Coordinates of C-alpha atoms in Angstrom, one line a residue:
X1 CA 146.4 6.7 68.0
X2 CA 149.7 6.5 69.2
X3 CA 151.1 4.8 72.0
X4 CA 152.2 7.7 74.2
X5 CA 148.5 9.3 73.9
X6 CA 147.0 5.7 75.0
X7 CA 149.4 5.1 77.8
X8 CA 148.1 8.6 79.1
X9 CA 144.6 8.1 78.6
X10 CA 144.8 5.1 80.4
X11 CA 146.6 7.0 83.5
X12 CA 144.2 9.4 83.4
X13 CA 141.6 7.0 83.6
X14 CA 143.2 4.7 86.5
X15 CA 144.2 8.6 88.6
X16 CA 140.3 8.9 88.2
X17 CA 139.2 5.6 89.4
X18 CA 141.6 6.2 92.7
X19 CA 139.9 9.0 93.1
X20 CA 136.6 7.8 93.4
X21 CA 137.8 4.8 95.5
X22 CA 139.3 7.3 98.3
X23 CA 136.0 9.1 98.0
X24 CA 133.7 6.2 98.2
X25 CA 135.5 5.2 100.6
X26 CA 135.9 8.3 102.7
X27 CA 132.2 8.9 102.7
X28 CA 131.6 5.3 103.9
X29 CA 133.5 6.1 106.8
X30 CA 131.8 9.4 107.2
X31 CA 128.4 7.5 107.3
X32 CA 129.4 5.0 109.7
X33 CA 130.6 7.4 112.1
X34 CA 127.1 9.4 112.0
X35 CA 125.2 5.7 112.2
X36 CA 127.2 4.2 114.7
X37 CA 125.3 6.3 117.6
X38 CA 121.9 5.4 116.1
X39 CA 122.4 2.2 116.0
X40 CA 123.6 2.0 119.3
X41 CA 121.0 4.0 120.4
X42 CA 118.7 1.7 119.1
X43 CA 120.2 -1.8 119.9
X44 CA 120.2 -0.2 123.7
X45 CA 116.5 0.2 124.0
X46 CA 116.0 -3.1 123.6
X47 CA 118.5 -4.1 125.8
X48 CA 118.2 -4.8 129.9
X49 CA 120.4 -2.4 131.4
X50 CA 122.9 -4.6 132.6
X51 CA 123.9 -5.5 129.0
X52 CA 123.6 -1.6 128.0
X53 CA 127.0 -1.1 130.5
X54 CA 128.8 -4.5 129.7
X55 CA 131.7 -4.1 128.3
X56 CA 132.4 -5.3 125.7
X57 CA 129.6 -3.9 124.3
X58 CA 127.4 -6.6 122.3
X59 CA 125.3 -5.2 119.4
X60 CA 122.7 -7.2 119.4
X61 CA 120.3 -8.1 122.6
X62 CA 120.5 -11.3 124.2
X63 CA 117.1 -10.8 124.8
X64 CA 114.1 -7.8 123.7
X65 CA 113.5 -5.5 127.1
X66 CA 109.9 -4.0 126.0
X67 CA 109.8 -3.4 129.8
X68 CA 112.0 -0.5 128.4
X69 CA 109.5 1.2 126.4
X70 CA 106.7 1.3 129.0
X71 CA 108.3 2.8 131.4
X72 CA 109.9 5.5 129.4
X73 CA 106.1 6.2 128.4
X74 CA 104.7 5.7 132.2
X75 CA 107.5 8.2 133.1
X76 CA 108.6 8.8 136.5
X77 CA 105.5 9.2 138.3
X78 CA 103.5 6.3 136.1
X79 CA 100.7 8.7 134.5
X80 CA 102.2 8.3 131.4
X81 CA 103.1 11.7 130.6
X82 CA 105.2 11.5 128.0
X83 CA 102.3 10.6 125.6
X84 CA 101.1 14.1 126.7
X85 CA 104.6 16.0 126.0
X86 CA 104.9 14.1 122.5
X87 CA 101.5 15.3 121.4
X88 CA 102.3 18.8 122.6
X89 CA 106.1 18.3 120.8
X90 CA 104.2 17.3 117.7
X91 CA 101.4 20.3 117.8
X92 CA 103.8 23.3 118.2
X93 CA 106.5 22.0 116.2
X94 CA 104.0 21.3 113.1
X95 CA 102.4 25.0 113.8
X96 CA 105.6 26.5 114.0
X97 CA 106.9 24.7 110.7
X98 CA 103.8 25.6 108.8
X99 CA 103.9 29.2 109.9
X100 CA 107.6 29.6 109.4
X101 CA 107.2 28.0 105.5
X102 CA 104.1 30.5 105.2
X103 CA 105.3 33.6 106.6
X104 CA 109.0 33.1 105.3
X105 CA 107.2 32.1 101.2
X106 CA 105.2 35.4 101.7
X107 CA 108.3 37.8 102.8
X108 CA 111.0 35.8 100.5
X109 CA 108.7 36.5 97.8
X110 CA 108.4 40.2 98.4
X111 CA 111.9 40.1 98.3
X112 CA 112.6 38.3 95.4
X113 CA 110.0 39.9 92.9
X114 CA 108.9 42.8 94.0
X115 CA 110.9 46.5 93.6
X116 CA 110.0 49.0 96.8
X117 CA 112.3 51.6 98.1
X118 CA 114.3 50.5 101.2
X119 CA 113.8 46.8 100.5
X120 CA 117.9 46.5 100.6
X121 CA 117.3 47.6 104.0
X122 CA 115.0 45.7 105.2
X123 CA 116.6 42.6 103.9
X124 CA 119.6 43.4 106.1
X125 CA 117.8 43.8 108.9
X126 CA 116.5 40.6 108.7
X127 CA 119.9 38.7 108.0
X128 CA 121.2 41.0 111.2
X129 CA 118.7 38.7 113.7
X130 CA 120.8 35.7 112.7
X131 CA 123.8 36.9 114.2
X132 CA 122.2 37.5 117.7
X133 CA 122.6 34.8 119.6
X134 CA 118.9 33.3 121.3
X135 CA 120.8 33.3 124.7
X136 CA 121.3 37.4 124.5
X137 CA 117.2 37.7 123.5
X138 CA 115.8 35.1 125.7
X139 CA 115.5 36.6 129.2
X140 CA 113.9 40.0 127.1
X141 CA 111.7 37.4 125.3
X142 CA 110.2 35.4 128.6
X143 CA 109.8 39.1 130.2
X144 CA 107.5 39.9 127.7
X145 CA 105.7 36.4 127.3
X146 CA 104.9 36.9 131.0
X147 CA 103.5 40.5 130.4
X148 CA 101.8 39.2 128.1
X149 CA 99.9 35.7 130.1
X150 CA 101.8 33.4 127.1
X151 CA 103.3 30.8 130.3
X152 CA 102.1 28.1 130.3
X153 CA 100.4 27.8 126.8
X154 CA 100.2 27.0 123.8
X155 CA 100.5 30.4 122.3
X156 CA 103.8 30.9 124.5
X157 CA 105.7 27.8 122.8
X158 CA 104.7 28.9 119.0
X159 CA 104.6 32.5 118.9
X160 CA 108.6 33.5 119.3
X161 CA 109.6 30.8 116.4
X162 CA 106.3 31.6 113.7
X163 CA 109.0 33.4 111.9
X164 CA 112.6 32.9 111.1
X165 CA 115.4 35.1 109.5
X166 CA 117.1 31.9 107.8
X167 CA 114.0 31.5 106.4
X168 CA 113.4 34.6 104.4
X169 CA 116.9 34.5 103.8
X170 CA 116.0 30.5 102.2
X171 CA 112.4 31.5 100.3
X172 CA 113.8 34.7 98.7
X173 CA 117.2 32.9 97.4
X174 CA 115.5 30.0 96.0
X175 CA 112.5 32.7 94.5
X176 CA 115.1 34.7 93.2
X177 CA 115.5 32.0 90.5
X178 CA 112.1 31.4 89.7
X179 CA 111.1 32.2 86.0
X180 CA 109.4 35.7 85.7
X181 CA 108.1 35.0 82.5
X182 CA 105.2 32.9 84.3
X183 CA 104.5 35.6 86.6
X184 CA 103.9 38.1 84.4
X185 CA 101.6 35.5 82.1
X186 CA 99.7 34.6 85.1
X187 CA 99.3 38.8 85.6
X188 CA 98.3 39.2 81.9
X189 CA 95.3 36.8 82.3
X190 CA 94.1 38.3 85.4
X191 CA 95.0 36.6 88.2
X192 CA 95.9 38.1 91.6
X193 CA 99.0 38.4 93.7
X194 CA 97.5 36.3 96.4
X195 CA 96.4 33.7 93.6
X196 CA 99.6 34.0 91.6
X197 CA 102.1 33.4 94.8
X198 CA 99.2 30.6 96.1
X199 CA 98.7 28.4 92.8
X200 CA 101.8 28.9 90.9
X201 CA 104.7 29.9 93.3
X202 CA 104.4 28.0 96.2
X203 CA 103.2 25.2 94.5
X204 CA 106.3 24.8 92.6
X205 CA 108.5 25.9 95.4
X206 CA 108.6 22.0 96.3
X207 CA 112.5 22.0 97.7
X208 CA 112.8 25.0 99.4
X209 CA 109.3 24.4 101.1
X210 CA 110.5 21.1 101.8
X211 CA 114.0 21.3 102.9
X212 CA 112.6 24.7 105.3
X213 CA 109.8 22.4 106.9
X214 CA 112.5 20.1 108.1
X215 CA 114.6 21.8 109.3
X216 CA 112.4 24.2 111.4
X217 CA 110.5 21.1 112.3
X218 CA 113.5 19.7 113.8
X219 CA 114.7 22.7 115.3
X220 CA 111.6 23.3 117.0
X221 CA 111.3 19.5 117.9
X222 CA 114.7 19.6 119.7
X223 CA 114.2 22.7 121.4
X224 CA 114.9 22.8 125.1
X225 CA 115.9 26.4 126.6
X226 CA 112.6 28.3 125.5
X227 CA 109.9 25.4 126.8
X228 CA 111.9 25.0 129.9
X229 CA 111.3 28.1 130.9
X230 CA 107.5 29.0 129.5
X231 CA 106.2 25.7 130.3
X232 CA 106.6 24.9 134.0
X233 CA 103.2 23.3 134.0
X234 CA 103.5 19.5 132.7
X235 CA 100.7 19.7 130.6
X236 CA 102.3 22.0 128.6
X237 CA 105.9 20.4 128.5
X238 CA 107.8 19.2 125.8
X239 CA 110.1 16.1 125.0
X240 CA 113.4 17.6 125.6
X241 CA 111.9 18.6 129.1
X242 CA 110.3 15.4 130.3
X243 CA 113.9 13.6 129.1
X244 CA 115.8 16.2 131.0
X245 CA 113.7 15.6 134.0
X246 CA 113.4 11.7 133.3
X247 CA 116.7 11.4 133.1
X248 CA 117.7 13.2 136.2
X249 CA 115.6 10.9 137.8
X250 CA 116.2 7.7 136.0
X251 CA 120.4 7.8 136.4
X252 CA 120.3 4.0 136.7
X253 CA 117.9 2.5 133.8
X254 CA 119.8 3.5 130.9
X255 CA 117.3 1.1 128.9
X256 CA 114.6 3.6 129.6
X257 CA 116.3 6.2 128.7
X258 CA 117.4 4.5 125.5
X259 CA 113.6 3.7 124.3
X260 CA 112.8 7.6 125.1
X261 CA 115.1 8.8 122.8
X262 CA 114.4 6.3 120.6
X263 CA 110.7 7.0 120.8
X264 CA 111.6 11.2 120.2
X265 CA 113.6 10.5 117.2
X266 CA 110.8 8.5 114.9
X267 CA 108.9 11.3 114.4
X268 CA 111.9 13.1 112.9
X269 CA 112.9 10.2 111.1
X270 CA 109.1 10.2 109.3
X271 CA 108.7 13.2 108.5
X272 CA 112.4 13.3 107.1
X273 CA 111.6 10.0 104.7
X274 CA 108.4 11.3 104.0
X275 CA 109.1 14.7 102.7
X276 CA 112.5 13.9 101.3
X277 CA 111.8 13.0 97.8
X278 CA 110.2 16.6 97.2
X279 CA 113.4 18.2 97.6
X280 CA 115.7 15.5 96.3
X281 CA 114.1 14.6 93.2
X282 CA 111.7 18.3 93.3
X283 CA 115.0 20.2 92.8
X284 CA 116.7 18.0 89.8
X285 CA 113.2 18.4 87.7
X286 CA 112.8 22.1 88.3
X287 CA 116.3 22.7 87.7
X288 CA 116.0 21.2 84.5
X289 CA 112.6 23.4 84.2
X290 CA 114.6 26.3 84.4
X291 CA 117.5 25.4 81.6

């Protein structure tokens, strides 16, 4: 090989290692700057709040504060609310995750697979709801929750969000892809469309279902607007209210506040680890299903 074509090899070669230095190194930056307010999220709730204020600010506790924790769960009024509002956080936004992956599997698949006149049409109507702000809908929305006795319930908090346009629009992109071949095997030896999208779609829609339950989950988990205004009862409140309200109220003990956040974010965190590998290693083996 001549020297010329070495020497250029080798430049290539070295171009491509900078490359992948600068990105290594860009998204290690990128990381820390998204970490750096959990950990300090986290080092605070064990801190006094004294040492939360100091500046500067020391990372690590000179000593554990679990006086933090109980009082972000006794709350402002010491009846330990908050246990209350997590449970209720936890109920609707796990009803309105399973009904959104449901409902948006069933319509996506429609969608996808199936061939009916106007389904163009209804598709775009669909995608048009995600351009309409919640703001503009949400006084129309809390009219008709009241006509309809949903304040103050159960049924008021989970009814608006069973359903979401960026959900159909997820199901049916990800179903457009799916192999056709099996469907119309699984039709040959008699099985039915409920059966068919039940055992053999949604089963081995892993990813999408995944990455969809997340994200509505957590959507519906942070939510703040629609509960503060259904749910003036406290029974019925949710954790972004009771921190709104317990922070108004707790301006000086920023070590409470701390351990409530901290306490809001661990079920997202779970159900984050826990579902992860179905869409990180789901999507690499039925990608390679697919080829």
């Amino acid at each position: 090989m001549p020297s010329k074509t070495i020497a250029s090899v080798f430049a290539k070669h070295r171009i491509q290692n900078s490359i992948d230095i600068l990105i290594r190194i860009f998204l290690l930056l990128f990381a820390f700057v998204i970490l750096v307010p959990l950990v300090f999220m986290i080092t605070a709730s064990f801190m006094p709040s004294a040492e939360i204020t100091r500046m500067p600010y020391r990372w690590i506790p000179s000593r554990i504060a679990w006086n933090n924790f109980y009082r972000a769960l006794a709350g402002n009024d010491g009846n330990f609310t908050y246990i209350r509002n997590i449970l209720n956080s936890l109920f609707v936004s796990l009803t309105v995750a399973f009904t959104t992956v449901i409902l948006s599997s069933v319509t996506g698949y429609s969608l996808a697979k199936f061939n009916f006149k106007g389904k163009n049409i209804v598709f775009m109507s669909i995608m048009m709801t995600m351009m309409i702000p919640f703001e503009t809908i949400m006084v129309p929305m809390y009219m008709v929750a009241l006509k309809l006795g949903l304040q103050n319930s159960y049924q008021g908090l989970i009814i608006p969000f069973m359903m979401n346009a960026f959900g159909v629009f997820l199901m049916k992109q990800y179903l457009q892809t799916f192999p056709k071949d099996i469907i119309d095997a699984a039709r040959i030896d008699g099985c039915s469309e409920p059966k068919i999208f039940r055992s053999i779609v949604l089963v081995n829609s892993g990813p999408a279902v995944a990455s969809l339950a997340i994200l509505t989950f957590r959507q519906q988990w942070d939510n703040l607007l629609w509960p503060l205004m259904i749910a003036q009862d406290k029974k019925f409140k949710t954790i972004p209210t009771y921190i709104v309200s317990f922070a108004e109220e707790k301006l000086s003990d920023e070590g409470a506040m701390m351990a409530a956040a901290l306490i809001a974010s661990i079920p997202v965190i779970i159900m984050f680890l826990t579902l992860s590998k179905y869409f990180v290693g789901g999507s690499s083996v039925y990608s390679s299903g697919k080829e």
